[in-house]
Coordinates of C-alpha atoms in Angstrom, one line a residue:
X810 CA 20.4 -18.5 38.8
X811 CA 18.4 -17.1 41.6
X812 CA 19.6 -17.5 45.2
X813 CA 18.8 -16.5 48.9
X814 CA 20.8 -16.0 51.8
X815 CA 19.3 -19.7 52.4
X816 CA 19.7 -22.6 50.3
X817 CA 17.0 -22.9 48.0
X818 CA 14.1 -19.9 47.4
X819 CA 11.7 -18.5 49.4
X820 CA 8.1 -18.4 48.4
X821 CA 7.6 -14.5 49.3
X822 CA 9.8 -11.8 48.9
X823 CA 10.8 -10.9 52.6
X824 CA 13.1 -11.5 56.1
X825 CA 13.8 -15.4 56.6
X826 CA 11.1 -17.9 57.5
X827 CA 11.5 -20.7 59.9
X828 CA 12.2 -23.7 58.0
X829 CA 10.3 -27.2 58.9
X830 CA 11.8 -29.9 60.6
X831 CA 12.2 -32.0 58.1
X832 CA 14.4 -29.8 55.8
X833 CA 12.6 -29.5 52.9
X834 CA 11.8 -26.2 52.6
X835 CA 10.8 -22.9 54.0
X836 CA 7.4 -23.4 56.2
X837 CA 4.5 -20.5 54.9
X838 CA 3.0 -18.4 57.5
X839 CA -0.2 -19.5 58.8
X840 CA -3.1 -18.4 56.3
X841 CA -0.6 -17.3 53.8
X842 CA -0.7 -18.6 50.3
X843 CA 2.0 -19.0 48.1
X844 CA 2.4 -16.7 45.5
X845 CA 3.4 -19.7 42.4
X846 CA 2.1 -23.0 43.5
X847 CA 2.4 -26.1 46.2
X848 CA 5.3 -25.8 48.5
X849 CA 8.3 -27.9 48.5
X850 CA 10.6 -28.2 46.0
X851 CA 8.4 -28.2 42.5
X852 CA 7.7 -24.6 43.9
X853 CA 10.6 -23.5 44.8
X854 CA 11.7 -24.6 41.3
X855 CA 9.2 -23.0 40.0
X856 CA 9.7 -19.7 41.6
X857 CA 14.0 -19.5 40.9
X858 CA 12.3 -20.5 37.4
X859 CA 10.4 -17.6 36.9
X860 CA 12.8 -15.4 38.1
X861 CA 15.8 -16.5 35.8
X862 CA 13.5 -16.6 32.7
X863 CA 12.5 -12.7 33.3
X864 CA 13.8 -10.5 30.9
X865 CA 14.3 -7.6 33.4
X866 CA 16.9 -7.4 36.1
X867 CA 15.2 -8.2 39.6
X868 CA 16.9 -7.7 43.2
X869 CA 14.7 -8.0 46.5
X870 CA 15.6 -6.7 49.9
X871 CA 14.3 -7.6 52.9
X872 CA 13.1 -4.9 55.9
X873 CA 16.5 -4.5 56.4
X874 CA 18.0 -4.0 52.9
X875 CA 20.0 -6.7 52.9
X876 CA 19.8 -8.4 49.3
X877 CA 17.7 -11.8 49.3
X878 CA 17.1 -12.6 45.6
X879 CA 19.2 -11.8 42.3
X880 CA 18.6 -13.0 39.1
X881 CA 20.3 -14.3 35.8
X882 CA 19.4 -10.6 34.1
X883 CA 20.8 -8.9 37.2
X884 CA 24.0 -10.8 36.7
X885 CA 24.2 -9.7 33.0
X886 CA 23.3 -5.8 33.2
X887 CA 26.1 -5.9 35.8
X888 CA 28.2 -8.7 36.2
X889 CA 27.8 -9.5 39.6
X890 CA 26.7 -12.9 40.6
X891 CA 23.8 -14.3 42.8
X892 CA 26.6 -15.9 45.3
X893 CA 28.1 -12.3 45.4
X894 CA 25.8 -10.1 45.8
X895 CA 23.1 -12.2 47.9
X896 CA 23.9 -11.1 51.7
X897 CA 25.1 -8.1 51.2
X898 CA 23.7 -4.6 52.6
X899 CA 22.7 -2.2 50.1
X900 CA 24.1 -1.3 47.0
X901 CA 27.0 0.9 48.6
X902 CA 30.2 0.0 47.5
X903 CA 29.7 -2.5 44.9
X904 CA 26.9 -1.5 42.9
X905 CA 26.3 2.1 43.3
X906 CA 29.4 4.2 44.2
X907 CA 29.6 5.7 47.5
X908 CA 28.7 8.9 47.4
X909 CA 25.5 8.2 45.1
X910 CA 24.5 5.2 48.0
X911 CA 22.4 7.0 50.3
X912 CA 20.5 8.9 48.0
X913 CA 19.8 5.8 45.8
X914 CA 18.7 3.6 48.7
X915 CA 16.8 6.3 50.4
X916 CA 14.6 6.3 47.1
X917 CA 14.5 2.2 47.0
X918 CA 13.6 1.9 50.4
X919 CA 10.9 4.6 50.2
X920 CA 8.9 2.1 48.2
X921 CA 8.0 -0.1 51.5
X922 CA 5.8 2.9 52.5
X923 CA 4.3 4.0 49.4
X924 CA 1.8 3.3 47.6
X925 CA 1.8 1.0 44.6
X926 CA 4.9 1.3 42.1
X927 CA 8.1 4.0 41.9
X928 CA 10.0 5.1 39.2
X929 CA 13.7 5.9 39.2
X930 CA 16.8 6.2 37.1
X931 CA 20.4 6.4 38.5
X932 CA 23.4 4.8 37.8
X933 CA 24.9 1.3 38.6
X934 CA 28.4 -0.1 39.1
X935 CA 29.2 -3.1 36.9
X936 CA 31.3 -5.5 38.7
X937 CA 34.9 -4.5 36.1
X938 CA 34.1 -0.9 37.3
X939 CA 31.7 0.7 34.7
X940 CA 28.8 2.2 34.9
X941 CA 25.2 1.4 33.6
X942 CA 22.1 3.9 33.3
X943 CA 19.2 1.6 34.5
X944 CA 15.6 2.4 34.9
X945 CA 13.8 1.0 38.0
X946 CA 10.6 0.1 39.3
X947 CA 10.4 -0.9 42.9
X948 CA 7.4 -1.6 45.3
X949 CA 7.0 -2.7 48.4
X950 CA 6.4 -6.5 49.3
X951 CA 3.9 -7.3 52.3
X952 CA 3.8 -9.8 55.0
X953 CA 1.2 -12.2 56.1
X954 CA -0.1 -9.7 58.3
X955 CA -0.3 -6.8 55.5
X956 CA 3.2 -4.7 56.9
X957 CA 5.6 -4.0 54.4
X958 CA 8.3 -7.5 54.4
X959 CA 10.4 -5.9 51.9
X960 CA 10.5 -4.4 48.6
X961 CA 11.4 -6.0 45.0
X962 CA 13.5 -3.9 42.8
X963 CA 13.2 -4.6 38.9
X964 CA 15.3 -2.6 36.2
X965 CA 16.4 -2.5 32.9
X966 CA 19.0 -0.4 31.0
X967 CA 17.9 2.7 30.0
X968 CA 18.6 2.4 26.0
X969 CA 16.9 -1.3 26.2
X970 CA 13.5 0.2 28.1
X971 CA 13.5 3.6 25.5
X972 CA 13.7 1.3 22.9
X973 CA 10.5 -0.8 23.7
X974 CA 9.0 2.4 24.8
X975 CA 9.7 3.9 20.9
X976 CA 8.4 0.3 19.9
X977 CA 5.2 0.9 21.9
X978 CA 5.0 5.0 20.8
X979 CA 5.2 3.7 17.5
X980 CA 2.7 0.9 17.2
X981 CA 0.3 3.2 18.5
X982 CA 1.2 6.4 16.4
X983 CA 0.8 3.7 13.2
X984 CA -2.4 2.6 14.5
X985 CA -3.5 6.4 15.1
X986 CA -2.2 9.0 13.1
X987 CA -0.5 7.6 10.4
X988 CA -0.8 8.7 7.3
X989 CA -0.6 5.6 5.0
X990 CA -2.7 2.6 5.2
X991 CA -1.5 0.0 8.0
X992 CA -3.3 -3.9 8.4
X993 CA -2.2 -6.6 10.3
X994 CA -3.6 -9.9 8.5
X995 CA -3.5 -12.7 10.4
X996 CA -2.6 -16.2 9.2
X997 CA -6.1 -16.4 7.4
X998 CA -5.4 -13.7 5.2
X999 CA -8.1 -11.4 7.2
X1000 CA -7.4 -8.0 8.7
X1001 CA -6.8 -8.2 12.6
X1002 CA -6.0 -4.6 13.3
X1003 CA -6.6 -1.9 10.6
X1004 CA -6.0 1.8 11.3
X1005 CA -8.1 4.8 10.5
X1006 CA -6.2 6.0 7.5
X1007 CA -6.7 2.1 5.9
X1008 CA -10.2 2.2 7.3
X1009 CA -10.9 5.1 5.6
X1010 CA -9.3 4.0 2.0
X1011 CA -11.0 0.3 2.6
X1012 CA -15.1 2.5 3.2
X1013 CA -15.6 0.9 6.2
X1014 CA -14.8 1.3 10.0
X1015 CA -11.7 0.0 11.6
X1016 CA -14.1 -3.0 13.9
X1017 CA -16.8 -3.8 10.9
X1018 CA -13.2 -4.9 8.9
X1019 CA -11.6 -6.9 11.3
X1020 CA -11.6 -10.9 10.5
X1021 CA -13.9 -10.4 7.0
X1022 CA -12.0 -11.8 4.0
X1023 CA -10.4 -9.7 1.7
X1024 CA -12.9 -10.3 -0.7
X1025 CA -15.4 -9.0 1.2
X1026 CA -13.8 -5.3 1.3
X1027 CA -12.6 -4.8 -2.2
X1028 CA -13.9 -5.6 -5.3
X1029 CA -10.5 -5.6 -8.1
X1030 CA -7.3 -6.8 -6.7
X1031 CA -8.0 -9.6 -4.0
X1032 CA -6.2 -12.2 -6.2
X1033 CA -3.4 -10.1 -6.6
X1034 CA -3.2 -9.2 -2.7
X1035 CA -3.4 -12.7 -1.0
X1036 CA -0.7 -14.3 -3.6
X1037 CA 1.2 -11.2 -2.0
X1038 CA 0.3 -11.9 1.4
X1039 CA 1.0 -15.6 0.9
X1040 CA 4.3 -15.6 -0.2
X1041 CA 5.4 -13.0 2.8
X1042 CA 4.0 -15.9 5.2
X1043 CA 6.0 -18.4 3.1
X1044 CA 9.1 -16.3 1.9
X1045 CA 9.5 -12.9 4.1
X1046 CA 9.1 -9.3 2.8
X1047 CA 9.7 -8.5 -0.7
X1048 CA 12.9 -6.3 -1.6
X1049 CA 11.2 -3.6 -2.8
X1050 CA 7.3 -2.1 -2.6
X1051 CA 4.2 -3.4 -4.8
X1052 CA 1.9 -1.4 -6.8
X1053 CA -1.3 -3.1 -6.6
X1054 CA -4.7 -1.8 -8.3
X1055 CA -7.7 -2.3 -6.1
X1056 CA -11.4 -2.0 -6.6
X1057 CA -13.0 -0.1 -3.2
X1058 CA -16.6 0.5 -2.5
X1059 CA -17.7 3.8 -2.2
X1060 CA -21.0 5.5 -1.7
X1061 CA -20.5 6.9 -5.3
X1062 CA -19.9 3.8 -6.6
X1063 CA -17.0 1.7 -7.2
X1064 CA -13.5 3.4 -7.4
X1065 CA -10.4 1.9 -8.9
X1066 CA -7.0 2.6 -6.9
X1067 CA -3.7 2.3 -7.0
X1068 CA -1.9 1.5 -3.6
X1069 CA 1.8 1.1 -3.3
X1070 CA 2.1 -1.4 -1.0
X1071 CA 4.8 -3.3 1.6
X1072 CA 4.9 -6.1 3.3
X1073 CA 6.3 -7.0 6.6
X1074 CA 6.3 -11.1 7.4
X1075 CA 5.7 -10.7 11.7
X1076 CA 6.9 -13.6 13.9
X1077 CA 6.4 -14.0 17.5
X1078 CA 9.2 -13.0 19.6
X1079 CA 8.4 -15.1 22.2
X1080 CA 9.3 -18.9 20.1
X1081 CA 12.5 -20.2 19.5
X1082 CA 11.6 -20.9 15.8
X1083 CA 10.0 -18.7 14.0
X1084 CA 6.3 -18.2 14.5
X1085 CA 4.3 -16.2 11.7
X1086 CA 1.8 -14.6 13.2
X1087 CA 1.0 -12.7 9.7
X1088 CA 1.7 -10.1 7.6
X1089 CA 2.1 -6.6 8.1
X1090 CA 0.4 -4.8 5.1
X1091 CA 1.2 -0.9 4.7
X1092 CA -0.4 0.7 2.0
X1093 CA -0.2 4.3 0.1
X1094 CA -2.7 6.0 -2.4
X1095 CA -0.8 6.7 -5.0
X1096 CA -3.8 6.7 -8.0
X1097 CA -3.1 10.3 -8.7
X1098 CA 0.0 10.1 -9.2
X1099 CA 0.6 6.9 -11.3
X1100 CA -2.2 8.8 -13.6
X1101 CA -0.2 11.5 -13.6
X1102 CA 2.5 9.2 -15.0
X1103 CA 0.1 7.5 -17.3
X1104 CA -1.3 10.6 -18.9
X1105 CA 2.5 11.8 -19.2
X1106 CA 3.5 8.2 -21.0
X1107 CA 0.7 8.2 -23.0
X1108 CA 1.1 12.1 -23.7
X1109 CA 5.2 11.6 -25.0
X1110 CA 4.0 8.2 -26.5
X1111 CA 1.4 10.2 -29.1
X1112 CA 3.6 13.3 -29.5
X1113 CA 5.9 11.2 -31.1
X1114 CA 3.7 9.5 -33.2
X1115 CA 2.4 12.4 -34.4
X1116 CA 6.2 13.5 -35.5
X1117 CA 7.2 10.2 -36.7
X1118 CA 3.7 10.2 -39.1
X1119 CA 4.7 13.9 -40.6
X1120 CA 8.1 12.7 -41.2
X1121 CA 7.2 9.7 -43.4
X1122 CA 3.9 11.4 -45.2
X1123 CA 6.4 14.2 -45.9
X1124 CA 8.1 11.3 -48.3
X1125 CA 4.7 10.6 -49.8
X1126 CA 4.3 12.2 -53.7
X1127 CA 1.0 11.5 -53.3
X1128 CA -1.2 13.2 -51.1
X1129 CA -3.6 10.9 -50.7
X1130 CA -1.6 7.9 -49.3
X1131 CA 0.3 10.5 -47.3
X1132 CA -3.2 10.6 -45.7
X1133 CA -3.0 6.9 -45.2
X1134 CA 0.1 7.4 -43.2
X1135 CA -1.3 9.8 -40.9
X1136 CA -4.2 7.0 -40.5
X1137 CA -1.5 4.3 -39.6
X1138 CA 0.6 6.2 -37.2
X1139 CA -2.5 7.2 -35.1
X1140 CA -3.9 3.6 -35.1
X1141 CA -1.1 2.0 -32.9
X1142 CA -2.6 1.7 -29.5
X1143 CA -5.2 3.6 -29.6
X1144 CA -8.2 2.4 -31.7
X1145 CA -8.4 -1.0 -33.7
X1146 CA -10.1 0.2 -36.9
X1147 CA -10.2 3.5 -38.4
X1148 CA -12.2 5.1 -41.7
X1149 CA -12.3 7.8 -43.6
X1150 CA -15.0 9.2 -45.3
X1151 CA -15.4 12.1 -48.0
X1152 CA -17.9 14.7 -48.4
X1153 CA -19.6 14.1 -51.6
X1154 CA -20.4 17.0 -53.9
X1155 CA -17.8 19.4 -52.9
X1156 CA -16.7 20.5 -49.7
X1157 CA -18.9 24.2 -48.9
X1158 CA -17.6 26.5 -46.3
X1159 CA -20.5 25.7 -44.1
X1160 CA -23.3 23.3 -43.9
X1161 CA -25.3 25.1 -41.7
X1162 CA -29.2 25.4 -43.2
X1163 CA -27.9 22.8 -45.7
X1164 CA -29.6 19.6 -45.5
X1165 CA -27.6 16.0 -44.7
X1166 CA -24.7 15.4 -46.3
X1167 CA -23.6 12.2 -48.3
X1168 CA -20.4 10.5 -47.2
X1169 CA -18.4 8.7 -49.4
X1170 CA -15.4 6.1 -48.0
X1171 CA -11.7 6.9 -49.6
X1172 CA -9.9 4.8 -46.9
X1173 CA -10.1 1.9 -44.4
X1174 CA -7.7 -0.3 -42.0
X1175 CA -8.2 -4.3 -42.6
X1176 CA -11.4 -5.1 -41.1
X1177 CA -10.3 -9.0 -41.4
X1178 CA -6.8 -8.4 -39.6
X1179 CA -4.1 -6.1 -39.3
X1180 CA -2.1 -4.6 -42.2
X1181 CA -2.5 -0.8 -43.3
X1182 CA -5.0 1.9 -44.6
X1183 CA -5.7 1.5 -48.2
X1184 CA -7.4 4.1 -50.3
X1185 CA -10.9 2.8 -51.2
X1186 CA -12.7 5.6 -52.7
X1187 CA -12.5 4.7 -56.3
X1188 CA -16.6 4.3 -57.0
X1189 CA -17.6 7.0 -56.0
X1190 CA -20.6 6.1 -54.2
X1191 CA -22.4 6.9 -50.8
X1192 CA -22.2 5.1 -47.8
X1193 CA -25.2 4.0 -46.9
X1194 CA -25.5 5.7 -42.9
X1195 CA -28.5 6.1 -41.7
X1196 CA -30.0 10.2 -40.5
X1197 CA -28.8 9.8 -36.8
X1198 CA -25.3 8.1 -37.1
X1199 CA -22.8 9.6 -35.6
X1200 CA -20.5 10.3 -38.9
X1201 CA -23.2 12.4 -39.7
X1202 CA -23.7 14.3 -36.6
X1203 CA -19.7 15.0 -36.7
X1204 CA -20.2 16.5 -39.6
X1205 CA -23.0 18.3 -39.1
X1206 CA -21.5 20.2 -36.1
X1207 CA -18.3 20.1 -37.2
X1208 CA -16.9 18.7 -34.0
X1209 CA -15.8 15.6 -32.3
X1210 CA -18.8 12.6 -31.6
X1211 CA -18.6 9.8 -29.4
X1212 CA -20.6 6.5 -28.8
X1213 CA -20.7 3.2 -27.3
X1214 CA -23.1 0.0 -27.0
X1215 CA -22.7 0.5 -23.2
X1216 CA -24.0 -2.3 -21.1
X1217 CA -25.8 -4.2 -23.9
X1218 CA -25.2 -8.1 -24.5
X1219 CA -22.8 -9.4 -26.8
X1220 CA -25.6 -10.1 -29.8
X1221 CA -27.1 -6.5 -29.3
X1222 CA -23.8 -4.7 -29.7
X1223 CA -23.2 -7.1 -32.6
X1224 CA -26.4 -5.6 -34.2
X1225 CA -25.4 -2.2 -32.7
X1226 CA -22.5 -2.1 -34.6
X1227 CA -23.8 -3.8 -38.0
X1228 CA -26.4 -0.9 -37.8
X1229 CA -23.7 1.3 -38.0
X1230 CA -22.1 -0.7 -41.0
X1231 CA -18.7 -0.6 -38.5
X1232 CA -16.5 -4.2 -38.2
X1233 CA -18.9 -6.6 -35.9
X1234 CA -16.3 -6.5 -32.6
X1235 CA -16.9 -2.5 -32.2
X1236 CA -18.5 -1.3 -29.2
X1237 CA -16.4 2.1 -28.6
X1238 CA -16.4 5.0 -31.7
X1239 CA -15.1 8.5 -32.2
X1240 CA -15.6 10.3 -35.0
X1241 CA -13.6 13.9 -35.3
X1242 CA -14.3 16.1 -38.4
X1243 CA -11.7 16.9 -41.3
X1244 CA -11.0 20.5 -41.5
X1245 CA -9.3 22.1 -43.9
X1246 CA -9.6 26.0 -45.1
X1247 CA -12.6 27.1 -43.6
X1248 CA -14.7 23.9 -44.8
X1249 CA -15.6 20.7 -43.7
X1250 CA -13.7 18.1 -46.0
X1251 CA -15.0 14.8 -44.2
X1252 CA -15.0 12.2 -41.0
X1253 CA -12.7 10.1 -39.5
X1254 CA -14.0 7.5 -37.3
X1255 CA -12.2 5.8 -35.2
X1256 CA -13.1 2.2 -33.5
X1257 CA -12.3 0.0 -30.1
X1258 CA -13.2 -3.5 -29.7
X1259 CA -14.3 -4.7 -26.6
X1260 CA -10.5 -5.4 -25.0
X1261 CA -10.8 -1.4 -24.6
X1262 CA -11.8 1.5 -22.6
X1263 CA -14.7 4.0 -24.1
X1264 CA -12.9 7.2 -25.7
X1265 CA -12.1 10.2 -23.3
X1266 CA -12.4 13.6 -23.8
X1267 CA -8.0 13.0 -23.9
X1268 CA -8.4 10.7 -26.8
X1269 CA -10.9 12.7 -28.6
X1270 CA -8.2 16.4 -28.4
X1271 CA -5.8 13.5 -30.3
X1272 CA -7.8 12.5 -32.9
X1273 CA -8.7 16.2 -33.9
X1274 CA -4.8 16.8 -34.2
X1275 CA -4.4 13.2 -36.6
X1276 CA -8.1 14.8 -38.3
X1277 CA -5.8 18.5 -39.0
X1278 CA -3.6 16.1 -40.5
X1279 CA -5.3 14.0 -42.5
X1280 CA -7.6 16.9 -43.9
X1281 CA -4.8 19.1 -44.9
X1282 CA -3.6 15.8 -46.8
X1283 CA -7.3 15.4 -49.1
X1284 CA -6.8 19.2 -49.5
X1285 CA -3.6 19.1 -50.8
X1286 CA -4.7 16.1 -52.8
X1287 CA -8.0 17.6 -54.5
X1288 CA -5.4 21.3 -55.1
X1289 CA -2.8 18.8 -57.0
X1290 CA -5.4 16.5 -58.7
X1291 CA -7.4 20.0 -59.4
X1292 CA -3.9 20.9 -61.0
X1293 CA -3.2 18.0 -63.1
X1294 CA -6.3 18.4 -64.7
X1295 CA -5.7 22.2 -65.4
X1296 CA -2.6 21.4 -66.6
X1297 CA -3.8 18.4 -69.0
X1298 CA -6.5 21.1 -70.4
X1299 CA -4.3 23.1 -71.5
X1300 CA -2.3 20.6 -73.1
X1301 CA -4.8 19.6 -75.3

């Protein structure tokens, strides 16, 4: 513990005070206040208190630089104890080796006659004879009547103050110039520090976030986040980081991202037991990229459709259900119905000029549940579209056509879709054009319920490759059927 050269503490850092009469302490100087409460012994307490529960080393010397106080840190960093080194003169001998002792006290001393505090590093002597880079701060300590009394002398190995130094460095480096998204989020699951990079991804500025609920900043996500959040307060960080999909606010509009995300439970260093103060929340945009990862997926995923259909229609005598198979293959995930309709009265190398053409259905999926395509064209009879509908306008321009309901209510696309004479639960439809020598053979449309996204311009380059597919499949069919009946002529 702390000690003087008298028994008990003095109130000031400085050369001896009278004591009173009665013993019970060291007598303030008149108009002098103490510097940590009442005197007598609750203060004295007090005082030997504080300076055992500092986490820095602290030595005083009076005018004379003769050590009066030493505490419990001082006596780790260096072994000695307050009994052995409270008394002595200096540091020569015993804590700083000789013939660094004048240069080291000359620079400790200087502090009683400079203004405010001074910095140093040297070397100590611990008491089995090694030696301990500390870093110092001394300043001088005044008397009653405002002359310097003595000086204080804190310090702290050097590793131990670099390393809360990098601490610091780093806390404000994250809170600065990072780039990836840090939050602190307090107990109530609300931001209490964000930096500029999170800020920036969040749409807002780093004070209009702070102490808002999470709700309030994105849009997608927030149940996803705060069960996150709440099981780092209860559990501790994760093992590994989170990819989390966000709504954010923007100017243009809501944007969906992608953040990889970890989590950092934070308790207060100051409690015995563990004190969550909150979470720690780093974040990183990583939407391009998991796209880029999607696209590729979904990219391999229909590639190999696409080889696994030619394989099997390649077993297919006939044509026509080879056609079928192409139809099946394409279906899984990527539309929920599909159709295939015929151009009635031949199949001319161009329709420009011509008028509208008549389509006639020779396949369908299930409309009632899932099983596959079946070949329906055996009335040979029109489907009843109307002038605009969009398997008309494919084949009329012989390229891809997409619609949607958009934002209509659930009875309106209902109608929407009946218009269309499509399965009731449709609201997304592509249509791409069969092509096969030079001349426009059909449609097929395919259809998304409302579970799914509208077609994109990626979904509509894949259903021209299943339409090359299918259309070289009628061809063949009308060549072999064109055949047979050749062939049966001339039988006869």
């Amino acid at each position: 513990m702390s000690a003087s050269r008298r028994s008990g503490t003095t109130d000031e850092l400085g050369p001896d005070e009278p004591e009173r009469s009665g013993g019970d302490g060291p007598t303030p100087p008149e108009g002098a206040e103490t510097a940590v409460g009442p005197v007598g012994p609750d203060g004295t307490d007090l005082l030997a208190a504080l300076l055992d529960g500092m986490d820095a080393a602290l030595c005083a010397f009076d005018g004379d630089g003769i050590v009066t106080h030493w505490n419990r840190e001082a006596e780790r960093i260096l072994g000695w104890t307050a009994a052995e080194a409270v008394g002595r003169r200096g540091f020569a001998g015993w804590a700083v080796r000789e013939a660094d002792a004048e240069d080291i006290e000359g620079r400790l001393m200087s502090a009683m006659h400079a203004p405010g505090r001074q910095v140093h590093e040297f070397a100590l002597l611990t008491k089995d004879g090694g030696r301990v880079l500390v870093r110092s701060q001394s300043a001088a300590v005044r008397g009653p009547d405002g002359k310097p009394a003595g000086l204080y002398f804190a310090f702290s190995e050097v590793h131990a103050q670099i390393d809360l130094e990098r601490s610091i460095a780093l806390s404000e480096a994250l809170f600065d110039d990072a780039s990836w998204g840090v939050v602190l989020v307090d107990a109530d699951l609300r931001p209490a520090v964000v930096n500029a990079h999170a800020a920036r991804a969040l749409g807002t500025g780093r004070t209009a976030a702070l102490g808002r609920p999470l709700g309030d900043l994105l849009t997608q996500g927030v149940e996803e986040l705060e069960n996150a959040l709440t099981h780092v307060l209860a559990e501790g960080a994760p093992p590994a980081p989170a990819e989390l999909w966000v709504g954010v606010r923007t100017p243009e509009g809501e944007k969906r991202r992608c953040w990889r995300s970890g989590f950092l439970r934070l308790a207060s260093p100051l409690a015995e037991e563990p004190v969550p103060l909150g979470v720690g929340w780093i974040f990183q945009d990583v939407t391009e990229a998991k796209q880029g990862e999607q696209e590729a997926s979904l990219l391999r995923f229909r590639a190999n459709q696409l080889h696994r259909a030619a394989r099997a229609a390649a077993e297919c005598e006939d044509p026509a259900e080879a056609a079928t198979v192409h139809l099946d293959f394409a279906l899984a995930g990527f539309a929920d119905h599909a159709l295939v309709d015929r151009v009635m009265g031949g199949a001319p190398a161009d329709h420009e000029g011509a008028g509208p053409q008549r389509l006639m259905r020779v396949a369908a999926t299930p409309s009632g549940g899932p099983g596959p395509s079946t070949l329906t064209g055996h009335t040979g009879l029109p489907v009843r579209y109307g002038e605009a509908h969009p398997a008309l306008q494919c084949v009329a321009r012989a390229g891809s056509v997409r619609a949607g309901v958009g934002s209509a209510s659930a009875d309106e696309a209902r109608e929407w879709a009946r218009a269309r004479l499509w399965p009731d639960d449709t609201v997304h439809a592509l249509c791409a054009v069969l092509r096969s020598r030079g001349r426009t053979l059909g449609v097929v449309t395919f259809l998304r319920g409302g579970g799914r996204t509208a077609f994109e311009r990626s979904d509509a380059i894949y259903a021209e490759d299943v339409a090359v597919r299918i259309a070289a499949a009628l061809d063949l069919a009308d060549l072999t059927g064109a055949a047979d009946a050749a062939g049966r002529g001339e039988g006869a």
